[in-house]
CSV table of N, CA and C in Angstrom, one decimal:
chain,number,residue,atom,x,y,z
A,1,GLY,N,-168.0,7.6,169.8
A,1,GLY,CA,-166.7,6.2,170.3
A,1,GLY,C,-165.8,6.7,171.1
A,2,ALA,N,-164.9,5.4,171.5
A,2,ALA,CA,-163.9,5.4,172.5
A,2,ALA,C,-162.9,4.2,172.0
A,3,GLY,N,-161.7,4.2,172.2
A,3,GLY,CA,-160.8,3.7,171.8
A,3,GLY,C,-160.2,3.7,170.4
A,4,PHE,N,-159.3,2.9,170.1
A,4,PHE,CA,-158.2,3.1,169.1
A,4,PHE,C,-159.9,2.7,167.5
A,5,VAL,N,-159.5,3.5,166.8
A,5,VAL,CA,-160.2,3.3,165.4
A,5,VAL,C,-159.7,2.0,164.9
A,6,SER,N,-158.4,1.4,164.8
A,6,SER,CA,-158.1,0.5,164.1
A,6,SER,C,-158.9,-0.9,164.8
A,7,CYS,N,-159.0,-0.8,165.9
A,7,CYS,CA,-160.1,-1.8,166.8
A,7,CYS,C,-161.6,-1.7,166.7
A,8,THR,N,-161.9,-0.8,165.8
A,8,THR,CA,-163.4,-0.6,165.9
A,8,THR,C,-164.1,-1.1,164.6
A,9,PRO,N,-165.1,-1.9,164.7
A,9,PRO,CA,-165.6,-2.6,163.4
A,9,PRO,C,-166.4,-1.3,162.4
A,10,LYS,N,-165.9,-1.7,161.3
A,10,LYS,CA,-166.1,-0.3,160.5
A,10,LYS,C,-167.6,0.1,160.3
A,11,GLU,N,-168.6,-0.7,160.8
A,11,GLU,CA,-170.2,-0.8,160.7
A,11,GLU,C,-169.8,0.4,161.7
A,12,GLU,N,-169.3,0.5,163.1
A,12,GLU,CA,-169.6,1.3,164.2
A,12,GLU,C,-168.5,2.9,163.6
A,13,ILE,N,-167.8,2.5,162.9
A,13,ILE,CA,-166.9,4.2,162.3
A,13,ILE,C,-168.1,4.7,161.5
A,14,ASP,N,-168.7,4.0,160.7
A,14,ASP,CA,-170.0,4.5,160.0
A,14,ASP,C,-170.7,5.2,160.3
A,15,LYS,N,-171.4,5.1,162.0
A,15,LYS,CA,-172.1,5.3,162.6
A,15,LYS,C,-171.3,6.9,163.5
A,16,LEU,N,-170.4,6.9,163.7
A,16,LEU,CA,-169.7,8.1,164.5
A,16,LEU,C,-170.3,9.3,163.7
A,17,SER,N,-170.4,10.4,164.8
A,17,SER,CA,-170.6,11.8,164.4
A,17,SER,C,-170.1,12.7,165.3
A,18,VAL,N,-170.2,14.2,165.1
A,18,VAL,CA,-169.9,15.2,166.1
A,18,VAL,C,-170.8,16.0,166.0
A,19,ASN,N,-171.5,16.6,166.7
A,19,ASN,CA,-172.6,17.5,166.7
A,19,ASN,C,-173.7,17.2,165.4
A,20,GLY,N,-173.6,15.8,165.4
A,20,GLY,CA,-174.9,15.6,164.5
A,20,GLY,C,-174.5,15.1,162.9
A,21,HIS,N,-173.2,15.8,163.0
A,21,HIS,CA,-172.2,15.2,161.4
A,21,HIS,C,-171.6,14.3,161.5
A,22,ARG,N,-171.7,13.2,160.2
A,22,ARG,CA,-170.9,12.2,160.3
A,22,ARG,C,-169.7,12.5,160.0
A,23,ILE,N,-168.7,11.8,161.0
A,23,ILE,CA,-167.2,11.6,160.5
A,23,ILE,C,-167.0,11.4,159.2
A,24,PRO,N,-166.0,12.0,158.2
A,24,PRO,CA,-166.0,11.6,157.2
A,24,PRO,C,-164.6,10.6,157.0
A,25,LEU,N,-165.0,9.4,156.0
A,25,LEU,CA,-163.8,8.4,156.0
A,25,LEU,C,-162.9,9.2,155.1
A,26,PHE,N,-161.5,8.2,155.1
A,26,PHE,CA,-160.9,8.6,154.3
A,26,PHE,C,-161.1,8.6,152.7
A,27,SER,N,-161.8,7.5,152.8
A,27,SER,CA,-162.3,7.7,151.0
A,27,SER,C,-163.0,8.8,150.5
A,28,ASP,N,-164.2,8.9,151.5
A,28,ASP,CA,-164.9,10.3,151.5
A,28,ASP,C,-164.0,11.7,151.3
A,29,VAL,N,-163.0,11.7,151.5
A,29,VAL,CA,-162.0,12.7,151.6
A,29,VAL,C,-161.3,13.1,150.4
A,30,LEU,N,-161.1,11.9,150.2
A,30,LEU,CA,-160.2,11.4,148.5
A,30,LEU,C,-161.4,11.9,147.4
A,31,ASN,N,-162.6,11.3,147.6
A,31,ASN,CA,-163.9,11.6,146.5
A,31,ASN,C,-164.0,13.3,146.3
A,32,LEU,N,-164.1,13.7,147.7
A,32,LEU,CA,-164.4,15.4,147.7
A,32,LEU,C,-163.2,15.7,146.9
A,33,LEU,N,-162.1,15.6,147.2
A,33,LEU,CA,-160.7,16.4,146.7
A,33,LEU,C,-160.9,16.2,145.2
A,34,SER,N,-161.4,15.0,144.7
A,34,SER,CA,-161.2,14.6,142.9
A,34,SER,C,-162.1,15.9,142.4
A,35,GLU,N,-163.4,16.6,143.5
A,35,GLU,CA,-164.4,17.4,142.7
A,35,GLU,C,-163.4,18.2,142.8
A,36,PHE,N,-162.3,19.1,143.5
A,36,PHE,CA,-162.0,20.4,143.3
A,36,PHE,C,-160.4,19.9,142.5
A,37,SER,N,-160.1,19.1,141.6
A,37,SER,CA,-158.8,18.7,141.5
A,37,SER,C,-158.7,20.0,140.2
A,38,HIS,N,-159.8,20.4,139.4
A,38,HIS,CA,-159.6,21.7,138.4
A,38,HIS,C,-158.7,22.9,139.2
A,39,LEU,N,-159.1,23.5,140.6
A,39,LEU,CA,-158.4,24.7,140.9
A,39,LEU,C,-156.8,24.6,140.3
A,40,LYS,N,-156.6,26.0,140.3
A,40,LYS,CA,-155.2,26.4,139.7
A,40,LYS,C,-154.3,26.0,140.7
A,41,GLN,N,-154.7,26.2,141.9
A,41,GLN,CA,-153.7,25.9,143.1
A,41,GLN,C,-154.3,25.1,144.1
A,42,PRO,N,-154.7,23.9,143.8
A,42,PRO,CA,-155.1,23.0,144.9
A,42,PRO,C,-154.4,22.8,146.0
A,43,LYS,N,-154.9,22.5,147.3
A,43,LYS,CA,-154.4,22.4,148.7
A,43,LYS,C,-153.4,20.5,148.5
A,44,LYS,N,-152.7,20.6,149.3
A,44,LYS,CA,-151.5,19.5,149.3
A,44,LYS,C,-152.3,18.5,150.5
A,45,LEU,N,-152.4,17.3,149.8
A,45,LEU,CA,-153.3,16.5,151.2
A,45,LEU,C,-152.3,16.3,152.2
A,46,ILE,N,-152.2,16.0,153.4
A,46,ILE,CA,-151.3,15.4,154.1
A,46,ILE,C,-152.1,13.8,154.8
A,47,VAL,N,-151.2,12.9,154.5
A,47,VAL,CA,-151.8,11.9,154.8
A,47,VAL,C,-150.8,11.3,156.1
A,48,GLU,N,-151.6,11.2,157.2
A,48,GLU,CA,-150.6,10.9,158.3
A,48,GLU,C,-150.6,8.8,158.5
A,49,LEU,N,-149.7,8.2,158.6
A,49,LEU,CA,-150.0,6.9,158.7
A,49,LEU,C,-149.7,6.9,160.2
A,50,LYS,N,-150.7,6.4,160.9
A,50,LYS,CA,-150.8,6.2,162.3
A,50,LYS,C,-150.5,5.2,163.1
A,51,ASN,N,-151.1,3.7,162.2
A,51,ASN,CA,-150.8,2.5,162.7
A,51,ASN,C,-149.5,1.9,161.8
A,52,VAL,N,-148.9,0.6,162.8
A,52,VAL,CA,-147.9,0.1,161.9
A,52,VAL,C,-148.5,-0.9,161.0
A,53,GLY,N,-148.4,-1.2,159.9
A,53,GLY,CA,-148.8,-2.6,158.9
A,53,GLY,C,-150.0,-1.4,157.9
A,54,VAL,N,-150.1,0.1,158.1
A,54,VAL,CA,-151.3,0.5,157.2
A,54,VAL,C,-150.7,1.2,156.0
A,55,ALA,N,-149.5,1.0,156.1
A,55,ALA,CA,-149.1,1.2,154.4
A,55,ALA,C,-149.8,0.7,153.3
A,56,ASP,N,-150.2,-0.7,153.2
A,56,ASP,CA,-150.2,-1.2,152.1
A,56,ASP,C,-151.6,-1.1,151.9
A,57,GLU,N,-152.5,-0.7,153.1
A,57,GLU,CA,-154.2,-0.3,153.1
A,57,GLU,C,-154.2,1.4,151.9
A,58,VAL,N,-153.4,2.2,152.7
A,58,VAL,CA,-153.2,3.3,152.1
A,58,VAL,C,-152.8,3.5,151.2
A,59,SER,N,-152.0,2.7,150.4
A,59,SER,CA,-151.7,2.3,148.7
A,59,SER,C,-152.8,2.0,148.4
A,60,ALA,N,-153.2,1.2,148.5
A,60,ALA,CA,-154.5,0.6,147.7
A,60,ALA,C,-155.6,1.7,147.5
A,61,MET,N,-155.9,2.6,148.8
A,61,MET,CA,-157.0,3.5,148.4
A,61,MET,C,-156.2,4.5,148.0
A,62,LEU,N,-155.1,5.2,147.6
A,62,LEU,CA,-154.4,5.8,147.0
A,62,LEU,C,-153.5,5.2,145.3
A,63,SER,N,-154.6,4.5,144.9
A,63,SER,CA,-154.4,3.4,143.7
A,63,SER,C,-154.5,4.4,142.8
A,64,ALA,N,-154.2,3.8,141.5
A,64,ALA,CA,-154.5,4.7,140.2
A,64,ALA,C,-155.5,5.2,140.0
A,65,LYS,N,-156.5,4.6,140.7
A,65,LYS,CA,-158.1,5.0,140.5
A,65,LYS,C,-158.6,6.3,140.8
A,66,HIS,N,-157.6,6.6,142.1
A,66,HIS,CA,-158.1,7.8,142.8
A,66,HIS,C,-156.8,9.0,142.3
A,67,LEU,N,-155.8,8.5,141.7
A,67,LEU,CA,-154.8,9.6,141.3
A,67,LEU,C,-155.0,10.0,139.6
A,68,ARG,N,-155.8,9.1,139.0
A,68,ARG,CA,-156.0,9.2,137.5
A,68,ARG,C,-157.3,9.2,137.2
A,69,ASN,N,-158.3,8.9,137.7
A,69,ASN,CA,-159.9,8.7,136.9
A,69,ASN,C,-160.2,9.2,138.3
A,70,GLY,N,-160.1,9.5,139.3
A,70,GLY,CA,-160.7,10.2,140.5
A,70,GLY,C,-160.4,11.9,140.2
A,71,GLY,N,-159.1,12.1,139.4
A,71,GLY,CA,-159.1,13.4,139.1
A,71,GLY,C,-157.8,14.1,140.1
A,72,LEU,N,-157.7,13.4,141.1
A,72,LEU,CA,-156.4,13.7,142.1
A,72,LEU,C,-155.2,13.4,141.7
A,73,PHE,N,-153.9,14.1,141.6
A,73,PHE,CA,-152.8,13.8,140.9
A,73,PHE,C,-151.6,13.6,142.5
A,74,ALA,N,-150.7,12.8,142.2
A,74,ALA,CA,-149.8,12.4,143.2
A,74,ALA,C,-149.3,13.3,143.5
A,75,GLY,N,-148.9,14.8,142.8
A,75,GLY,CA,-148.3,15.9,143.2
A,75,GLY,C,-148.9,16.7,144.5
A,76,ASN,N,-150.5,16.1,144.3
A,76,ASN,CA,-150.8,17.3,145.7
A,76,ASN,C,-151.2,16.3,146.6
A,77,ILE,N,-150.4,15.1,146.9
A,77,ILE,CA,-150.8,14.2,148.7
A,77,ILE,C,-149.4,14.0,148.3
A,78,MET,N,-149.4,14.4,150.1
A,78,MET,CA,-147.7,13.8,150.6
A,78,MET,C,-148.5,12.6,151.5
A,79,VAL,N,-147.4,11.3,151.7
A,79,VAL,CA,-148.1,10.9,152.9
A,79,VAL,C,-146.6,10.7,154.1
A,80,THR,N,-147.1,10.7,155.4
A,80,THR,CA,-146.2,10.8,156.4
A,80,THR,C,-146.5,9.8,157.5
A,81,SER,N,-145.3,9.9,158.4
A,81,SER,CA,-145.6,9.0,159.5
A,81,SER,C,-144.5,9.2,160.9
A,82,ASP,N,-145.0,8.8,162.1
A,82,ASP,CA,-143.5,8.7,162.9
A,82,ASP,C,-142.8,7.7,163.1
A,83,ASP,N,-143.5,6.5,162.4
A,83,ASP,CA,-142.9,5.6,162.3
A,83,ASP,C,-142.2,5.4,160.7
A,84,HIS,N,-140.4,6.0,160.8
A,84,HIS,CA,-140.0,6.0,159.5
A,84,HIS,C,-140.3,4.9,158.8
A,85,THR,N,-140.1,3.5,159.6
A,85,THR,CA,-140.3,1.9,158.4
A,85,THR,C,-141.6,1.9,157.9
A,86,GLU,N,-142.7,2.6,158.4
A,86,GLU,CA,-144.0,2.7,157.2
A,86,GLU,C,-143.6,3.8,155.9
A,87,ILE,N,-143.1,4.6,156.1
A,87,ILE,CA,-142.5,5.6,155.1
A,87,ILE,C,-141.6,4.7,154.2
A,88,LEU,N,-141.0,4.2,154.6
A,88,LEU,CA,-140.1,3.3,153.7
A,88,LEU,C,-140.9,2.4,153.4
A,89,ARG,N,-141.6,1.5,153.7
A,89,ARG,CA,-142.4,0.7,152.9
A,89,ARG,C,-143.5,1.2,152.0
A,90,PHE,N,-144.3,2.3,152.4
A,90,PHE,CA,-144.9,3.1,151.7
A,90,PHE,C,-144.4,3.2,150.4
A,91,GLY,N,-143.3,3.9,150.6
A,91,GLY,CA,-142.5,4.5,149.6
A,91,GLY,C,-142.1,3.7,148.5
A,92,SER,N,-141.6,2.3,148.9
A,92,SER,CA,-141.4,1.2,147.7
A,92,SER,C,-142.5,0.8,146.9
A,93,ARG,N,-143.8,1.1,147.2
A,93,ARG,CA,-144.8,0.9,146.5
A,93,ARG,C,-145.3,2.1,145.8
A,94,ASN,N,-144.9,3.1,146.1
A,94,ASN,CA,-145.5,4.7,145.5
A,94,ASN,C,-144.5,5.9,145.2
A,95,LYS,N,-143.8,5.4,144.1
A,95,LYS,CA,-142.4,6.4,144.2
A,95,LYS,C,-143.0,7.6,144.1
A,96,HIS,N,-144.0,7.7,143.3
A,96,HIS,CA,-144.7,8.7,142.5
A,96,HIS,C,-145.6,9.6,143.6
A,97,ILE,N,-145.4,9.6,144.8
A,97,ILE,CA,-146.0,10.6,145.6
A,97,ILE,C,-145.3,10.8,146.9
A,98,ASP,N,-145.3,11.6,146.9
A,98,ASP,CA,-144.4,12.6,148.2
A,98,ASP,C,-144.4,11.6,149.5
A,99,LYS,N,-143.4,11.9,150.2
A,99,LYS,CA,-143.3,11.5,151.5
A,99,LYS,C,-142.6,12.4,152.4
A,100,ALA,N,-142.7,12.3,154.0
A,100,ALA,CA,-142.3,13.1,154.7
A,100,ALA,C,-142.2,12.0,156.0
A,101,ILE,N,-141.5,12.6,156.8
A,101,ILE,CA,-141.2,11.8,158.0
A,101,ILE,C,-141.3,12.7,159.2
A,102,ASN,N,-142.2,12.4,160.0
A,102,ASN,CA,-142.4,13.3,161.6
A,102,ASN,C,-141.6,13.1,162.2
A,103,MET,N,-141.0,14.1,162.6
A,103,MET,CA,-139.6,14.2,163.9
A,103,MET,C,-140.1,14.8,165.0
A,104,TYR,N,-139.4,14.7,166.0
A,104,TYR,CA,-139.6,15.3,167.1
A,104,TYR,C,-137.9,15.3,168.2
A,105,GLY,N,-138.0,16.8,168.0
A,105,GLY,CA,-136.5,17.1,168.8
A,105,GLY,C,-135.5,17.3,167.6
A,106,THR,N,-134.6,17.2,167.7
A,106,THR,CA,-133.6,18.2,166.6
A,106,THR,C,-132.2,17.5,166.5
A,107,PRO,N,-132.4,16.6,166.4
A,107,PRO,CA,-130.8,15.9,166.3
A,107,PRO,C,-130.1,16.6,165.2
A,108,VAL,N,-128.7,16.7,165.2
A,108,VAL,CA,-128.4,17.5,163.8
A,108,VAL,C,-128.6,16.3,162.0
A,109,ASP,N,-128.7,15.4,162.2
A,109,ASP,CA,-128.9,14.3,161.2
A,109,ASP,C,-130.4,14.0,160.9
A,110,TYR,N,-131.2,15.3,161.0
A,110,TYR,CA,-132.4,14.9,160.7
A,110,TYR,C,-133.0,14.7,159.1
A,111,ALA,N,-132.1,16.0,158.5
A,111,ALA,CA,-132.3,15.9,157.2
A,111,ALA,C,-131.4,14.7,156.9
A,112,LEU,N,-130.6,14.0,157.1
A,112,LEU,CA,-130.0,13.2,156.3
A,112,LEU,C,-131.1,11.7,156.6
A,113,SER,N,-131.8,11.8,158.2
A,113,SER,CA,-132.5,10.7,157.9
A,113,SER,C,-133.6,10.7,156.9
A,114,ALA,N,-133.9,11.8,156.6
A,114,ALA,CA,-135.1,12.1,155.8
A,114,ALA,C,-134.6,11.6,154.1
A,115,THR,N,-133.2,11.6,153.7
A,115,THR,CA,-132.7,11.1,152.4
A,115,THR,C,-133.1,9.4,152.7
A,116,LYS,N,-132.7,8.9,153.9
A,116,LYS,CA,-132.7,7.2,154.3
A,116,LYS,C,-134.2,6.7,153.7
A,117,VAL,N,-135.2,7.3,153.4
A,117,VAL,CA,-136.2,6.8,153.0
A,117,VAL,C,-137.1,7.4,152.0
A,118,ASP,N,-135.9,8.3,151.3
A,118,ASP,CA,-136.6,9.2,150.2
A,118,ASP,C,-137.6,10.0,150.2
A,119,ALA,N,-137.7,10.8,151.5
A,119,ALA,CA,-138.7,11.8,151.7
A,119,ALA,C,-138.4,12.7,151.3
A,120,GLN,N,-139.3,13.9,150.7
A,120,GLN,CA,-139.3,14.8,150.1
A,120,GLN,C,-139.4,16.1,151.1
A,121,CYS,N,-139.9,15.4,152.4
A,121,CYS,CA,-140.4,16.4,153.4
A,121,CYS,C,-139.8,16.3,154.8
A,122,ILE,N,-139.6,17.1,155.8
A,122,ILE,CA,-139.7,16.9,156.9
A,122,ILE,C,-140.7,17.5,157.6
A,123,ILE,N,-141.5,17.0,158.1
A,123,ILE,CA,-142.5,17.9,159.5
A,123,ILE,C,-142.2,17.7,160.8
A,124,ILE,N,-142.0,18.9,161.4
A,124,ILE,CA,-141.4,19.0,162.9
A,124,ILE,C,-142.5,19.8,163.2
A,125,ARG,N,-142.3,20.0,164.5
A,125,ARG,CA,-143.2,20.9,166.0
A,125,ARG,C,-142.1,22.0,165.6
A,126,ASP,N,-143.0,22.8,165.9
A,126,ASP,CA,-142.6,24.4,166.2
A,126,ASP,C,-141.3,24.6,167.0
A,127,GLY,N,-141.5,23.8,168.3
A,127,GLY,CA,-140.6,23.8,169.1
A,127,GLY,C,-139.2,23.5,168.9
A,128,PHE,N,-139.3,22.8,168.0
A,128,PHE,CA,-138.3,21.9,167.2
A,128,PHE,C,-137.2,22.2,166.3
A,129,VAL,N,-137.8,23.0,165.3
A,129,VAL,CA,-137.6,23.8,164.0
A,129,VAL,C,-136.1,24.7,164.3
A,130,ASN,N,-135.2,24.7,163.5
A,130,ASN,CA,-134.3,25.5,163.9
A,130,ASN,C,-133.7,26.0,162.2
A,131,PRO,N,-132.8,27.0,162.2
A,131,PRO,CA,-132.3,27.6,161.3
A,131,PRO,C,-131.3,26.1,160.5
A,132,HIS,N,-130.5,25.7,161.5
A,132,HIS,CA,-129.7,24.6,160.9
A,132,HIS,C,-130.2,23.3,160.4
A,133,LEU,N,-131.5,22.9,160.6
A,133,LEU,CA,-132.1,21.9,160.2
A,133,LEU,C,-132.6,22.6,159.0
A,134,ILE,N,-133.2,23.9,158.7
A,134,ILE,CA,-133.9,24.1,157.7
A,134,ILE,C,-132.4,24.4,156.6
A,135,ARG,N,-131.0,25.0,156.8
A,135,ARG,CA,-130.5,25.2,156.2
A,135,ARG,C,-129.7,23.5,155.6
A,136,ASP,N,-129.4,22.6,156.4
A,136,ASP,CA,-129.1,21.3,156.3
A,136,ASP,C,-130.3,20.6,155.1
A,137,ALA,N,-131.5,20.8,155.6
A,137,ALA,CA,-132.7,20.1,154.7
A,137,ALA,C,-133.0,20.8,153.2
A,138,LYS,N,-132.7,22.3,153.1
A,138,LYS,CA,-132.8,22.7,151.9
A,138,LYS,C,-131.4,22.2,150.9
A,139,ALA,N,-130.3,22.6,151.4
A,139,ALA,CA,-129.0,21.7,150.9
A,139,ALA,C,-129.5,20.8,150.2
A,140,ARG,N,-130.1,19.5,151.0
A,140,ARG,CA,-130.3,18.3,150.8
A,140,ARG,C,-131.7,18.3,149.4
A,141,GLY,N,-132.5,19.4,149.4
A,141,GLY,CA,-133.5,19.0,148.7
A,141,GLY,C,-134.5,19.1,148.9
A,142,ILE,N,-134.7,19.0,150.6
A,142,ILE,CA,-135.5,18.7,151.0
A,142,ILE,C,-136.5,19.7,151.5
A,143,ASP,N,-137.9,19.8,151.6
A,143,ASP,CA,-139.1,20.6,152.3
A,143,ASP,C,-139.3,20.7,153.4
A,144,VAL,N,-139.7,21.7,154.5
A,144,VAL,CA,-139.2,21.8,156.0
A,144,VAL,C,-141.1,22.1,156.3
A,145,TYR,N,-141.5,21.2,156.6
A,145,TYR,CA,-143.2,22.0,157.2
A,145,TYR,C,-143.2,21.7,158.8
A,146,VAL,N,-143.8,22.8,159.4
A,146,VAL,CA,-143.7,22.9,160.9
A,146,VAL,C,-145.5,22.5,161.4
A,147,SER,N,-145.6,21.6,162.0
A,147,SER,CA,-146.9,20.8,162.3
A,147,SER,C,-147.2,21.5,164.0
A,148,ARG,N,-149.0,21.5,163.6
A,148,ARG,CA,-149.6,22.1,164.7
A,148,ARG,C,-149.3,23.3,165.2
A,149,ILE,N,-149.4,24.0,164.2
A,149,ILE,CA,-149.7,25.6,164.5
A,149,ILE,C,-150.7,25.8,165.0
A,150,GLN,N,-150.9,26.6,166.3
A,150,GLN,CA,-152.4,27.2,166.7
A,150,GLN,C,-152.7,28.8,166.4
A,151,HIS,N,-151.1,29.5,166.3
A,151,HIS,CA,-151.7,31.0,166.1
A,151,HIS,C,-151.6,31.3,164.8
A,152,ASN,N,-151.9,32.1,164.2
A,152,ASN,CA,-151.7,33.1,162.8
A,152,ASN,C,-150.2,33.8,163.2
A,153,GLU,N,-149.9,34.2,164.7
A,153,GLU,CA,-149.0,35.0,164.9
A,153,GLU,C,-147.6,34.3,165.1
A,154,GLN,N,-147.2,32.9,164.7
A,154,GLN,CA,-146.6,32.2,164.8
A,154,GLN,C,-146.0,32.1,163.2
A,155,LEU,N,-146.9,32.7,162.4
A,155,LEU,CA,-146.6,32.4,160.9
A,155,LEU,C,-145.4,33.0,160.0
A,156,PRO,N,-145.1,34.4,160.5
A,156,PRO,CA,-144.2,35.7,160.1
A,156,PRO,C,-143.0,35.0,160.6
A,157,ARG,N,-142.4,34.3,161.8
A,157,ARG,CA,-141.3,34.0,162.3
A,157,ARG,C,-141.1,32.2,161.5
A,158,LEU,N,-142.1,31.5,161.1
A,158,LEU,CA,-141.5,30.3,160.5
A,158,LEU,C,-141.3,31.0,158.9
A,159,ARG,N,-142.1,31.7,158.2
A,159,ARG,CA,-141.9,32.2,156.9
A,159,ARG,C,-140.4,32.7,156.9
A,160,ASP,N,-139.9,33.7,157.9
A,160,ASP,CA,-138.8,34.4,157.8
A,160,ASP,C,-137.4,33.3,158.2
A,161,MET,N,-138.0,32.2,158.9
A,161,MET,CA,-136.7,31.2,158.8
A,161,MET,C,-136.8,30.5,157.5
A,162,GLY,N,-137.8,30.3,156.9
A,162,GLY,CA,-137.7,29.4,155.5
A,162,GLY,C,-138.4,28.5,155.3
A,163,VAL,N,-139.5,28.3,156.3
A,163,VAL,CA,-140.3,27.1,156.4
A,163,VAL,C,-141.4,27.3,155.2
A,164,ASP,N,-140.9,26.0,154.3
A,164,ASP,CA,-142.2,25.7,152.9
A,164,ASP,C,-143.5,25.8,153.5
A,165,GLY,N,-143.8,25.0,154.5
A,165,GLY,CA,-145.5,25.2,154.4
A,165,GLY,C,-145.7,24.8,156.1
A,166,VAL,N,-146.9,24.7,156.3
A,166,VAL,CA,-147.4,24.4,158.1
A,166,VAL,C,-148.6,23.5,157.7
A,167,THR,N,-149.3,23.0,159.0
A,167,THR,CA,-150.0,22.2,159.5
A,167,THR,C,-150.9,23.1,160.4
A,168,CYS,N,-151.9,22.8,160.6
A,168,CYS,CA,-152.4,23.8,161.6
A,168,CYS,C,-153.5,22.4,162.3
A,169,ILE,N,-153.7,23.2,163.7
A,169,ILE,CA,-154.9,22.7,164.8
A,169,ILE,C,-155.9,22.7,164.5
A,170,ASN,N,-156.1,24.4,164.4
A,170,ASN,CA,-157.3,24.8,164.3
A,170,ASN,C,-157.4,26.2,163.0
A,171,ALA,N,-157.8,25.2,162.1
A,171,ALA,CA,-157.8,26.0,160.6
A,171,ALA,C,-158.6,27.3,160.7
A,172,ALA,N,-158.6,28.1,160.2
A,172,ALA,CA,-159.4,29.7,160.4
A,172,ALA,C,-159.7,30.1,159.0
């Protein structure tokens, strides 16, 4: 396929594959994670809102059905976006689900920005994370995740800096 997913009919999306493997939909991922909810240390699912106006659709998919009956629980899900107004809209309907805001660059008031949308986490690229941001976020009770980690060699430095988590491009 080519083009924006939001402009592609669902029937075409359902047919997409990579190397003969069907590309899972968000609902498939939620159903799969429900099967592993019994694990003692389940991983956190980070859901990124990519388009303006998808907060309502994602809210519906993360309904009480998936969070209670499906075995998932809110503490294992965090929703993030580059569009902080989407996070604000999502958060107004989902106070029980953790939220994060994606950030690029490092203005001195980033951690303050996160508090304005009631985010529990800031997700920032490695090139922009710095000790001041981490100290400010921690003082406000906000976690800091670093996104798009490509090499394991980056992890000790980030751990020493006090980063709470990472997302990977190529998980090994």
